[in-house]
XYZ file of C-alpha atoms in Angstrom:
712
model
C -15.102 10.184 -12.543
C -13.339 11.598 -15.567
C -13.139 8.584 -17.994
C -10.129 8.187 -21.342
C -12.356 9.789 -23.804
C -12.952 13.027 -21.579
C -9.370 13.466 -19.874
C -8.653 16.537 -22.623
C -11.562 17.932 -19.668
C -8.643 18.890 -17.689
C -6.869 21.146 -20.422
C -7.581 25.064 -20.568
C -7.887 27.637 -23.733
C -5.568 31.078 -23.252
C -4.516 34.095 -25.387
C -6.733 34.053 -28.166
C -5.903 36.453 -30.219
C -6.918 36.391 -33.914
C -7.999 33.070 -34.182
C -4.642 31.827 -34.338
C -3.693 27.798 -33.198
C -0.809 26.171 -32.496
C -0.030 23.215 -34.687
C 2.093 20.232 -33.658
C 5.070 21.179 -34.222
C 4.868 24.071 -32.239
C 3.932 26.831 -34.912
C 1.277 29.320 -34.468
C -0.918 29.635 -37.780
C -4.653 29.754 -39.061
C -7.172 26.855 -37.147
C -6.554 23.990 -39.813
C -9.080 21.308 -37.999
C -11.732 21.921 -40.187
C -14.305 21.650 -37.600
C -17.285 22.805 -38.337
C -18.977 25.826 -36.870
C -22.013 26.807 -35.584
C -24.294 29.919 -34.270
C -24.465 28.787 -30.645
C -20.226 28.207 -30.095
C -20.578 24.147 -30.226
C -19.445 22.949 -33.090
C -16.364 21.193 -32.175
C -18.493 18.158 -30.936
C -20.590 18.385 -34.425
C -18.252 16.724 -36.115
C -16.988 14.550 -34.062
C -20.719 13.887 -33.223
C -21.059 13.364 -37.169
C -18.109 10.838 -37.207
C -19.265 8.641 -34.541
C -22.827 8.721 -35.950
C -20.144 6.880 -39.179
C -18.995 4.630 -36.251
C -22.025 3.002 -35.488
C -23.402 2.571 -38.589
C -20.257 0.253 -40.118
C -20.746 -1.636 -36.336
C -17.537 -0.687 -34.161
C -17.225 -1.883 -30.375
C -14.829 0.626 -29.811
C -17.104 3.344 -29.229
C -16.679 6.491 -27.380
C -18.625 6.239 -23.673
C -18.875 10.278 -23.267
C -19.044 13.198 -25.279
C -15.961 15.759 -26.170
C -15.006 18.204 -24.159
C -16.459 21.420 -26.005
C -13.043 23.664 -26.669
C -13.302 26.658 -29.181
C -12.157 24.893 -32.595
C -8.903 28.491 -32.939
C -8.670 28.112 -29.262
C -4.598 27.111 -28.701
C -4.501 24.610 -25.810
C -2.226 24.740 -22.678
C -2.369 21.670 -21.289
C -2.652 20.768 -17.447
C 0.084 20.647 -14.737
C 2.920 19.148 -14.980
C 2.692 18.812 -18.589
C 4.307 21.109 -20.590
C 3.613 23.334 -23.418
C 6.833 22.459 -25.178
C 5.970 18.743 -24.757
C 5.009 16.951 -28.394
C 2.364 14.876 -26.183
C -0.702 17.013 -24.122
C -2.066 14.109 -22.745
C 1.577 12.290 -21.163
C 3.407 14.379 -20.906
C 7.560 14.148 -21.969
C 10.539 13.908 -20.203
C 12.693 17.537 -20.112
C 15.641 16.540 -21.643
C 16.993 12.820 -22.899
C 19.815 13.109 -19.661
C 16.690 12.657 -17.472
C 15.893 9.773 -19.899
C 18.969 7.799 -19.355
C 19.419 9.494 -15.920
C 16.283 7.491 -14.500
C 16.701 4.752 -16.488
C 20.370 4.421 -14.657
C 19.284 4.679 -11.237
C 16.979 1.666 -12.410
C 20.018 -0.349 -12.333
C 22.452 1.268 -9.550
C 20.571 -1.338 -6.216
C 21.370 -4.329 -8.228
C 24.878 -2.648 -9.465
C 25.228 -2.774 -5.039
C 24.381 -5.254 -3.927
C 25.517 -8.284 -6.520
C 28.316 -7.671 -8.583
C 31.109 -7.524 -6.353
C 30.282 -10.578 -4.546
C 29.671 -11.904 -8.170
C 33.577 -11.491 -8.662
C 34.207 -13.285 -5.775
C 32.269 -15.922 -6.164
C 33.398 -16.194 -10.282
C 37.715 -15.729 -9.917
C 37.910 -11.599 -10.287
C 37.686 -9.165 -12.866
C 37.063 -13.391 -15.059
C 33.911 -12.623 -14.221
C 33.718 -9.032 -16.633
C 34.009 -10.878 -19.597
C 31.195 -13.690 -19.581
C 28.955 -10.506 -18.453
C 29.643 -8.826 -20.961
C 28.664 -11.271 -23.515
C 26.145 -12.463 -21.549
C 24.846 -8.504 -21.689
C 25.266 -8.368 -25.542
C 23.321 -11.433 -26.408
C 20.795 -10.825 -23.812
C 20.812 -7.214 -22.537
C 21.300 -5.694 -25.557
C 17.856 -7.763 -27.341
C 16.041 -6.755 -24.372
C 16.435 -3.186 -23.620
C 16.143 -2.418 -26.729
C 12.805 -4.639 -26.898
C 11.902 -2.414 -23.396
C 12.372 0.893 -25.195
C 11.107 0.551 -28.186
C 8.060 -1.022 -27.277
C 7.799 1.902 -25.173
C 8.288 4.605 -27.254
C 6.389 3.503 -30.344
C 2.774 2.887 -28.000
C 3.184 5.340 -25.768
C 1.778 4.052 -23.172
C 2.213 2.144 -19.883
C 2.754 -2.115 -19.560
C -0.971 -1.878 -18.414
C -2.029 -1.494 -21.868
C 1.389 -2.624 -23.361
C 0.061 -5.520 -24.968
C -2.193 -4.153 -27.568
C -0.183 -5.168 -30.093
C -1.713 -8.393 -29.522
C -4.236 -8.209 -26.749
C -5.205 -11.710 -26.198
C -2.475 -11.928 -24.182
C -3.374 -8.351 -21.914
C -3.480 -11.229 -18.935
C -0.168 -10.848 -18.145
C 0.068 -6.896 -17.590
C -1.251 -8.770 -13.657
C 2.335 -10.532 -13.541
C 4.241 -7.106 -14.415
C 2.159 -5.017 -11.734
C 2.714 -7.819 -9.177
C 6.795 -8.056 -9.292
C 6.964 -4.722 -9.759
C 4.860 -3.949 -6.639
C 7.635 -6.837 -5.103
C 10.144 -5.061 -6.264
C 9.237 -1.332 -4.947
C 8.641 -3.080 -1.446
C 12.143 -4.748 -1.394
C 13.325 -1.395 -2.789
C 11.522 0.356 0.256
C 12.584 -2.098 3.054
C 16.358 -1.658 1.936
C 15.730 2.445 2.150
C 13.753 2.222 5.528
C 16.842 0.305 6.714
C 19.302 2.437 4.568
C 17.245 5.698 6.664
C 18.100 4.315 10.064
C 21.311 3.787 9.840
C 21.773 7.262 8.458
C 19.918 8.159 10.846
C 22.265 6.452 13.850
C 24.970 8.393 12.071
C 23.968 11.668 12.794
C 22.138 11.108 15.741
C 25.421 10.047 17.798
C 28.430 10.501 15.066
C 30.933 10.360 17.137
C 29.601 7.219 19.223
C 28.211 5.209 16.424
C 26.196 2.012 17.997
C 27.766 -0.697 16.107
C 31.095 0.852 17.589
C 31.418 -1.710 20.673
C 29.283 -4.409 21.883
C 28.568 -2.364 25.096
C 25.033 -2.027 23.982
C 21.421 -2.522 25.520
C 21.312 -5.334 21.915
C 24.150 -7.007 22.500
C 24.283 -10.459 23.722
C 26.992 -12.691 25.202
C 28.608 -13.577 21.538
C 29.250 -10.709 20.662
C 33.277 -9.495 19.887
C 34.206 -6.522 18.232
C 36.751 -8.438 16.383
C 36.727 -12.502 15.109
C 40.036 -13.822 16.070
C 40.077 -15.653 13.091
C 44.347 -16.874 12.146
C 44.484 -16.147 8.651
C 44.784 -20.200 7.658
C 41.218 -20.414 8.506
C 38.936 -21.197 5.190
C 35.489 -20.647 6.115
C 33.520 -17.635 4.415
C 31.861 -14.896 6.262
C 28.863 -16.037 5.085
C 28.896 -19.441 5.556
C 30.837 -18.382 9.514
C 27.825 -15.918 9.754
C 25.136 -18.783 10.276
C 26.580 -20.877 12.759
C 24.791 -19.531 15.505
C 27.462 -20.198 18.485
C 30.254 -18.432 16.541
C 31.072 -15.392 18.036
C 29.517 -12.069 15.954
C 30.395 -8.277 15.089
C 28.066 -5.298 16.768
C 27.669 -4.533 13.715
C 25.004 -7.653 12.780
C 23.581 -8.152 16.570
C 22.447 -4.237 15.843
C 20.831 -4.788 12.567
C 19.234 -7.319 14.185
C 18.383 -5.771 17.249
C 16.785 -3.159 14.818
C 14.844 -5.088 11.979
C 14.857 -8.465 13.774
C 11.010 -10.202 13.410
C 8.263 -9.508 16.469
C 9.496 -6.007 17.144
C 9.823 -2.855 15.359
C 11.435 -0.624 16.579
C 11.018 3.581 16.756
C 14.224 4.258 14.418
C 11.983 1.552 12.013
C 8.882 3.976 11.886
C 10.332 6.710 11.863
C 12.153 5.493 8.888
C 9.528 3.923 7.427
C 7.353 6.871 7.458
C 10.217 9.499 6.606
C 10.803 7.601 3.051
C 7.149 7.209 2.420
C 7.144 11.113 3.011
C 10.259 11.647 -0.030
C 9.232 9.621 -2.195
C 5.527 10.873 -2.520
C 7.808 14.828 -2.476
C 9.725 13.246 -5.274
C 6.584 12.295 -7.380
C 3.778 14.512 -7.101
C 4.361 15.956 -9.948
C 5.281 13.296 -12.209
C 7.814 12.251 -14.550
C 9.101 16.096 -14.716
C 10.167 16.180 -11.225
C 11.322 12.628 -11.223
C 13.502 13.585 -14.036
C 15.304 15.955 -12.717
C 15.931 14.418 -9.334
C 16.637 11.011 -11.103
C 19.525 13.109 -13.228
C 20.709 15.043 -9.401
C 20.692 12.197 -7.559
C 22.640 10.174 -10.554
C 25.398 13.119 -10.454
C 25.747 12.881 -6.217
C 26.127 9.019 -6.217
C 29.363 9.848 -9.176
C 30.845 12.138 -6.501
C 30.145 10.350 -3.947
C 31.313 6.987 -5.838
C 34.755 8.382 -6.870
C 35.523 10.064 -3.399
C 34.585 6.471 -1.592
C 37.028 5.098 -5.009
C 39.929 7.072 -4.386
C 39.468 7.080 -0.882
C 39.604 3.044 -0.343
C 42.045 3.529 -3.010
C 44.548 4.809 -0.738
C 44.178 2.820 2.483
C 46.308 0.093 3.882
C 46.498 -3.129 2.475
C 44.009 -1.455 -0.322
C 46.513 -3.622 -2.484
C 45.137 -7.146 -1.165
C 41.808 -6.501 -2.593
C 42.923 -5.052 -5.742
C 45.171 -7.789 -6.372
C 42.353 -10.026 -5.391
C 40.386 -8.357 -7.504
C 42.895 -7.675 -11.103
C 44.332 -11.091 -10.924
C 42.189 -13.426 -11.924
C 42.172 -17.199 -11.546
C 42.035 -17.768 -15.554
C 40.996 -21.312 -15.006
C 37.255 -20.215 -13.710
C 36.748 -18.696 -17.256
C 35.817 -22.770 -18.527
C 33.707 -23.345 -15.460
C 30.284 -24.001 -16.665
C 28.808 -22.306 -13.282
C 30.744 -19.174 -13.951
C 28.727 -18.207 -17.257
C 25.627 -19.350 -15.140
C 26.270 -16.904 -12.595
C 26.622 -14.238 -15.660
C 23.958 -14.956 -17.002
C 20.982 -14.890 -13.531
C 23.046 -11.408 -12.912
C 22.069 -10.235 -16.621
C 18.756 -11.909 -16.638
C 17.867 -10.866 -12.652
C 19.451 -7.134 -13.652
C 16.699 -6.420 -16.782
C 14.160 -8.572 -16.210
C 12.971 -7.007 -12.936
C 12.624 -4.109 -14.721
C 11.022 -5.053 -17.369
C 7.588 -2.989 -16.172
C 9.192 0.433 -15.359
C 11.470 0.473 -18.156
C 8.420 0.338 -20.549
C 6.679 2.619 -19.390
C 9.976 5.182 -18.483
C 10.400 4.995 -21.837
C 6.812 6.081 -23.007
C 7.300 9.424 -21.901
C 9.434 9.456 -24.989
C 9.241 11.812 -28.211
C 8.434 9.635 -30.843
C 11.353 10.059 -33.321
C 14.200 9.656 -30.239
C 16.822 7.592 -31.015
C 16.100 4.044 -28.989
C 19.627 2.223 -30.733
C 21.234 5.369 -29.024
C 19.904 4.756 -25.276
C 20.359 1.245 -25.352
C 23.947 1.719 -26.157
C 24.544 3.851 -23.448
C 22.252 1.863 -21.418
C 24.775 -0.993 -22.380
C 28.089 0.979 -21.736
C 26.672 1.858 -18.538
C 25.933 -1.504 -17.135
C 30.005 -2.444 -17.963
C 31.685 0.230 -16.216
C 29.682 1.226 -13.246
C 29.497 -1.540 -11.683
C 33.428 -1.799 -11.898
C 33.740 1.063 -10.799
C 31.840 -0.060 -7.050
C 33.703 -3.190 -7.355
C 36.698 -1.973 -7.167
C 35.939 0.599 -4.101
C 34.158 -1.751 -2.511
C 37.029 -4.931 -2.908
C 39.698 -2.060 -1.773
C 37.712 -1.951 1.581
C 38.274 -5.565 2.341
C 41.236 -5.477 1.309
C 41.578 -3.329 3.833
C 40.314 -4.363 6.922
C 41.497 -8.162 5.594
C 45.023 -7.015 6.081
C 44.133 -4.765 9.257
C 42.977 -7.745 11.274
C 45.432 -10.239 9.257
C 42.973 -12.604 7.687
C 42.084 -13.743 4.251
C 39.300 -11.748 1.646
C 37.428 -15.019 1.815
C 36.731 -14.368 4.926
C 35.001 -11.302 4.880
C 33.841 -10.905 1.745
C 29.522 -10.846 1.815
C 26.996 -10.991 0.123
C 23.742 -8.398 -0.510
C 22.569 -6.626 1.537
C 24.483 -7.892 4.611
C 27.706 -6.253 3.343
C 26.190 -2.929 3.110
C 24.535 -3.457 6.356
C 26.580 -5.199 8.320
C 30.741 -5.946 7.225
C 31.111 -2.543 5.807
C 30.128 -0.543 8.406
C 32.599 -2.785 11.269
C 35.450 -1.415 8.394
C 34.784 2.120 8.530
C 35.407 1.869 12.407
C 39.343 1.070 11.748
C 39.456 3.816 9.719
C 40.508 7.464 10.969
C 36.865 10.084 10.573
C 34.813 6.663 11.148
C 31.929 8.995 10.793
C 32.356 10.423 8.034
C 33.070 7.704 5.060
C 29.861 5.531 7.400
C 28.212 8.953 6.542
C 29.164 8.761 3.228
C 27.945 5.141 2.189
C 24.701 5.117 3.664
C 24.743 8.857 1.951
C 25.417 6.947 -1.433
C 22.996 3.942 -0.767
C 20.647 6.035 0.396
C 20.559 7.805 -3.693
C 20.556 5.296 -5.254
C 17.738 3.277 -3.656
C 16.011 6.395 -3.960
C 16.241 6.919 -7.519
C 15.327 3.155 -7.859
C 12.102 3.792 -5.318
C 10.549 6.954 -7.403
C 10.995 5.582 -11.127
C 9.041 2.360 -9.861
C 6.449 4.293 -8.474
C 5.905 6.976 -11.321
C 5.632 3.910 -13.863
C 3.062 2.433 -11.858
C 0.859 5.991 -11.716
C 1.339 6.596 -15.646
C 0.153 2.984 -17.126
C -3.173 3.463 -13.624
C -3.811 6.700 -15.991
C -3.528 4.882 -19.543
C -4.861 1.908 -18.507
C -8.881 4.603 -17.943
C -6.804 6.804 -20.042
C -6.882 9.904 -17.927
C -4.310 12.684 -18.855
C -1.628 13.065 -16.559
C -2.510 15.512 -14.590
C -1.044 16.378 -11.261
C -5.035 16.315 -10.178
C -5.015 12.608 -10.897
C -1.159 12.238 -9.931
C -1.344 13.634 -6.739
C -4.270 10.686 -5.206
C -2.620 7.820 -7.162
C 1.303 8.122 -5.309
C -0.463 9.151 -2.261
C -1.831 5.798 -2.055
C 1.271 3.816 -3.022
C 3.444 5.677 -0.576
C 0.661 4.808 2.333
C 0.591 1.101 1.070
C 4.142 0.859 1.250
C 4.607 2.849 4.490
C 2.134 0.018 5.485
C 3.468 -3.136 4.255
C 7.002 -2.330 5.135
C 5.917 -2.059 8.721
C 4.016 -5.468 9.318
C 6.522 -6.404 7.022
C 9.307 -6.058 9.476
C 6.689 -6.753 12.385
C 6.100 -10.267 11.873
C 9.224 -11.331 9.265
C 12.046 -9.708 9.911
C 13.668 -7.541 6.979
C 16.046 -10.858 5.702
C 12.797 -13.194 5.604
C 10.470 -10.178 4.301
C 13.099 -9.922 1.493
C 14.400 -13.563 0.812
C 10.556 -14.531 0.607
C 9.726 -11.731 -2.351
C 13.126 -12.069 -3.844
C 13.233 -15.489 -4.130
C 9.156 -15.953 -4.542
C 9.047 -13.715 -7.462
C 12.285 -14.341 -9.413
C 10.689 -16.439 -11.823
C 8.153 -14.747 -12.743
C 9.942 -11.758 -14.690
C 11.225 -14.541 -16.811
C 8.308 -15.319 -17.843
C 6.971 -12.219 -19.000
C 10.342 -11.325 -20.939
C 9.756 -14.524 -22.707
C 6.158 -14.293 -23.799
C 6.854 -10.543 -24.846
C 9.225 -11.220 -26.601
C 7.997 -14.577 -28.406
C 4.785 -13.171 -28.948
C 5.935 -9.534 -30.565
C 7.820 -11.943 -33.336
C 5.890 -15.082 -33.907
C 2.264 -13.063 -33.049
C 2.625 -9.408 -33.981
C 4.693 -10.094 -36.623
C 2.715 -13.296 -38.106
C -0.358 -11.923 -38.007
C 0.207 -9.829 -41.140
C 1.485 -11.686 -43.902
C 3.862 -13.609 -41.533
C 6.117 -11.415 -41.117
C 8.083 -11.515 -38.348
C 9.818 -8.971 -37.209
C 7.009 -6.437 -38.231
C 8.037 -4.515 -34.971
C 11.692 -3.819 -37.272
C 9.120 -1.719 -38.681
C 7.771 0.403 -36.464
C 11.354 0.857 -35.019
C 12.691 2.372 -38.518
C 9.686 4.547 -38.148
C 10.825 5.901 -35.267
C 14.425 6.288 -35.765
C 14.818 6.481 -39.852
C 16.688 3.388 -40.270
C 16.332 -0.840 -39.585
C 18.897 -2.182 -41.745
C 18.284 -5.736 -42.480
C 21.084 -7.617 -41.009
C 19.346 -6.126 -37.864
C 16.199 -7.709 -39.111
C 18.409 -11.587 -39.087
C 19.563 -10.502 -35.715
C 16.315 -9.189 -34.033
C 14.510 -11.818 -35.110
C 17.197 -14.696 -33.767
C 17.233 -13.113 -30.164
C 13.472 -12.339 -29.712
C 12.113 -14.727 -30.794
C 14.067 -17.575 -30.005
C 17.265 -17.211 -28.570
C 15.874 -15.563 -25.665
C 12.156 -17.277 -24.865
C 14.419 -20.423 -25.560
C 17.414 -18.528 -22.833
C 14.624 -17.750 -20.326
C 12.496 -21.248 -20.704
C 15.539 -22.676 -19.534
C 17.117 -20.813 -17.214
C 12.863 -21.292 -15.071
C 13.462 -24.814 -14.916
C 17.095 -25.368 -13.910
C 16.339 -22.792 -10.818
C 13.807 -24.827 -10.173
C 15.146 -28.004 -10.347
C 18.285 -26.826 -8.522
C 16.595 -25.118 -5.599
C 13.875 -27.224 -5.342
C 15.396 -28.758 -1.725
C 16.334 -25.170 -0.307
C 12.947 -23.097 -0.892
C 11.481 -22.383 2.223
C 7.840 -22.554 2.174
C 7.114 -18.924 2.367
C 8.951 -18.705 -0.931
C 7.424 -22.105 -2.615
C 3.401 -19.637 -1.091
C 5.000 -16.209 -3.423
C 6.250 -18.683 -6.205
C 1.988 -20.105 -6.520
C 0.713 -17.360 -6.008
C 2.357 -15.607 -8.653
C 2.174 -18.487 -11.054
C -2.051 -18.357 -10.024
C -2.164 -14.311 -10.962
C -0.068 -15.054 -14.224
C -2.538 -18.478 -15.183
C -5.204 -16.796 -14.073
C -4.491 -13.122 -15.122
C -3.751 -15.137 -18.837
C -6.984 -17.141 -19.153
C -9.029 -14.160 -18.133
C -7.537 -11.658 -20.179
C -7.829 -14.004 -23.041
C -11.425 -14.894 -22.969
C -12.155 -10.771 -22.132
C -11.100 -9.823 -25.517
C -12.280 -12.878 -27.459
C -15.568 -11.946 -25.645
C -15.493 -8.389 -27.499
C -15.636 -10.411 -31.002
C -18.438 -12.930 -30.532
C -21.117 -10.566 -31.866
C -19.036 -12.059 -35.325
C -20.459 -15.010 -36.311
C -17.312 -18.020 -37.076
C -15.633 -21.000 -35.424
C -14.362 -20.336 -32.102
C -11.322 -20.772 -32.381
C -11.278 -17.430 -34.339
C -11.906 -15.589 -31.833
C -8.925 -16.188 -29.961
C -7.391 -15.280 -33.438
C -8.872 -11.963 -33.979
C -8.116 -11.072 -30.158
C -4.463 -11.366 -30.891
C -4.653 -8.697 -34.107
C -3.670 -5.527 -33.089
C -6.508 -3.723 -30.932
C -7.322 -0.273 -33.297
C -5.344 1.927 -30.504
C -1.959 -0.050 -30.707
C 0.419 2.383 -32.226
C 1.445 5.891 -32.491
C -0.417 8.775 -29.414
C -0.477 11.340 -32.141
C -2.659 11.243 -35.557
C 0.342 13.146 -37.725
C 2.866 9.978 -36.600
C 0.016 7.007 -36.907
C 0.033 8.367 -40.136
C 2.983 9.117 -41.205
C 3.089 5.113 -38.878
C 0.913 3.810 -42.253
C -2.638 3.430 -39.494
C -4.283 6.490 -41.014
C -5.547 7.501 -44.520
C -2.730 9.397 -46.238
C -5.367 11.694 -46.975
C -6.122 12.321 -43.624
C -6.245 15.388 -42.387
C -3.931 15.327 -38.845
C -5.922 17.463 -35.249
C -3.488 18.827 -33.105
C -4.033 17.731 -29.517
C -5.852 14.781 -30.268
C -3.316 12.540 -28.279
C -5.699 9.248 -28.194
C -4.382 7.187 -30.280
C -6.803 7.929 -33.162
C -9.628 6.035 -31.137
C -12.376 8.537 -32.333
C -11.157 8.096 -36.582
C -13.877 5.957 -37.576
C -11.241 4.485 -40.017
C -9.062 3.529 -37.050
C -12.093 1.649 -34.831
C -13.979 -0.317 -38.237
C -11.512 -2.611 -37.684
C -8.165 -4.265 -35.289
C -5.340 -1.752 -36.906
C -3.366 -2.602 -39.674
C -0.905 -0.098 -41.339
C -1.905 -0.097 -44.868
C 0.509 -1.846 -47.068
C 2.462 -2.923 -44.412
C 3.899 -6.189 -45.620
C 6.679 -4.300 -46.437
C 9.104 -2.984 -44.224
C 9.627 0.052 -46.105
C 7.760 3.251 -44.462
C 7.824 5.055 -47.013
C 4.854 2.512 -48.184
C 2.724 3.344 -46.202
C 2.997 6.240 -46.820
C 4.584 7.804 -49.843
C 4.291 11.553 -49.691
C 5.320 10.996 -45.460
C 8.783 12.948 -44.231
C 10.737 12.335 -41.127
C 11.039 15.565 -39.438
C 13.746 17.468 -39.254
C 17.348 16.354 -37.458
C 15.867 12.986 -36.885
C 18.858 10.660 -36.421
C 18.734 8.424 -39.713
C 21.971 7.160 -39.018
C 21.392 6.525 -35.278
C 24.216 8.332 -34.443
C 22.604 11.649 -33.140
C 22.027 12.425 -29.473
C 20.364 15.915 -29.895
C 17.588 16.611 -32.546
C 14.791 18.785 -32.990
C 12.812 16.060 -31.035
C 15.469 14.936 -27.878
C 17.016 18.137 -26.937
C 19.703 17.786 -24.187
């Protein structure tokens, strides 16, 4: 099996003409790699053998375990499929356009918007919820999004290996993998259930299975309408919990399809189709994922607009819109509303931390991460509002049609989409068409979110072993992931049922992302920044190297946010959630929560001990081993030698070699000691390398969406 240092074996040479090669900027020029040549044609390897001998003489513990591939010194390199010849990084590949990256990031947010935002507005006084939501989005969301994008983009590596800035914490990556897989399984369950409803609407569009109570799965409690008087104050979700009360056909159909101890053929087929679709979408890596995310996002937007217009023109829709747009001002001063807004933003941005970091790692090095963060924050404000308006319009129509109050029809989470809304569509003309459009919208959002998670896990595994991101390795890894999803989904639904399975994952893993993000933010300021002359926002210097600016105001603001406010808020939230929810959590949830804490604790301890052991040959006191383990790893920093030189991780007189994309581990200067930028005590990037210049059209003011490095 290929290792990190032999991963470039898949590169081939072609079109060798006149001894010309391509430099890192893509221009053809004479070969300038200064590679010693021999009569046997193995000069490329001979040069690196000499380097290896120098490293061995220096006593480095970070050595390549296998020889370098034999490549003709004058041959331009052709990257393996699916990496493009126009990509900056021939080892991992880059997004085709900036819009593809933004689309993939937005797709990670939309499922959470759909399932939660409308209900949060309902329980928090209507549109008044938007005020604390926006405040929390800027206080908590903006620094977390910027942190995730920046650390992935700067290090060009996935969430399993991004802890190289402080290797003593690398065991925490096991926890990120755990809740990332949990999130993927949760979305796959919902995607499978959505496909089963899509199949039902397409197989019998004129006679939907939940249109009446005359089916084999219906019970004597089934009623086409609830028959609740308009002055009732019973909420729909509380009402549903009483087994002696009547149920709707949509509820009983979902219970029939998704209940535990039985596995209907619809679910089996849907789970198989879901796995096949996910496999096809991720076989070619981020190139296909980016284009699919962009296309599906546009389709989702168009479907949302159509449903929004239709819902707003229904009779009685004003009832729902009035409930939404006429807020109760007293709610603005209630602790419960601000608490709901905080947890909504926290769940929105912490569960996807591993996925977001890995997706950002495929950006070009000088991509404007500030602009990306601003766009994602704006989308996080306006996208859920569109969905909330459409949802409340449908509920207003249903309340008007059935002579009910709004608090009798609004539901929480998946039940809103699989039970309440299908029943509402039955009251509309051409009901099957609107039902198909609704489930199509839901399927698109779940599908694009899930393929982003799958490709993030795949990329992180490849980065962990240093393998090139070739289709030969992507295909088997994605195949294993999709088979795993099929089996876990099937067995989980069979033994537990969809509702219990979803709640066990969601509630059991809800605390772990908070802990991980708090550790990440804290360590970037107090460990990564504290190790180098106690410069707390050393990571700000890294961002400045990528973008071209990082004002002193940002130093103060982000040092406070990352180093104090974000970790403190998340820590308080964890304690509050555990204390308040202690009596209401089931045994299954406690088991999942306990296992997640076990993975976090064991992973952290083993990772710290393993990294400290790497320095055992140094004769020093015990605690110094862990201090040395907290220093940045030699591979930490930009992937390309040209960027490493510009950032100060290589000497200013070092000649970067094209296509050497292994984070500098074959260069003696980077292998002798933990990576420290030259004169890193100063935040001025030109101090590290006075002769360095930013590439042409780098967005120095942070306002350029498109440049030579990041094109639309």
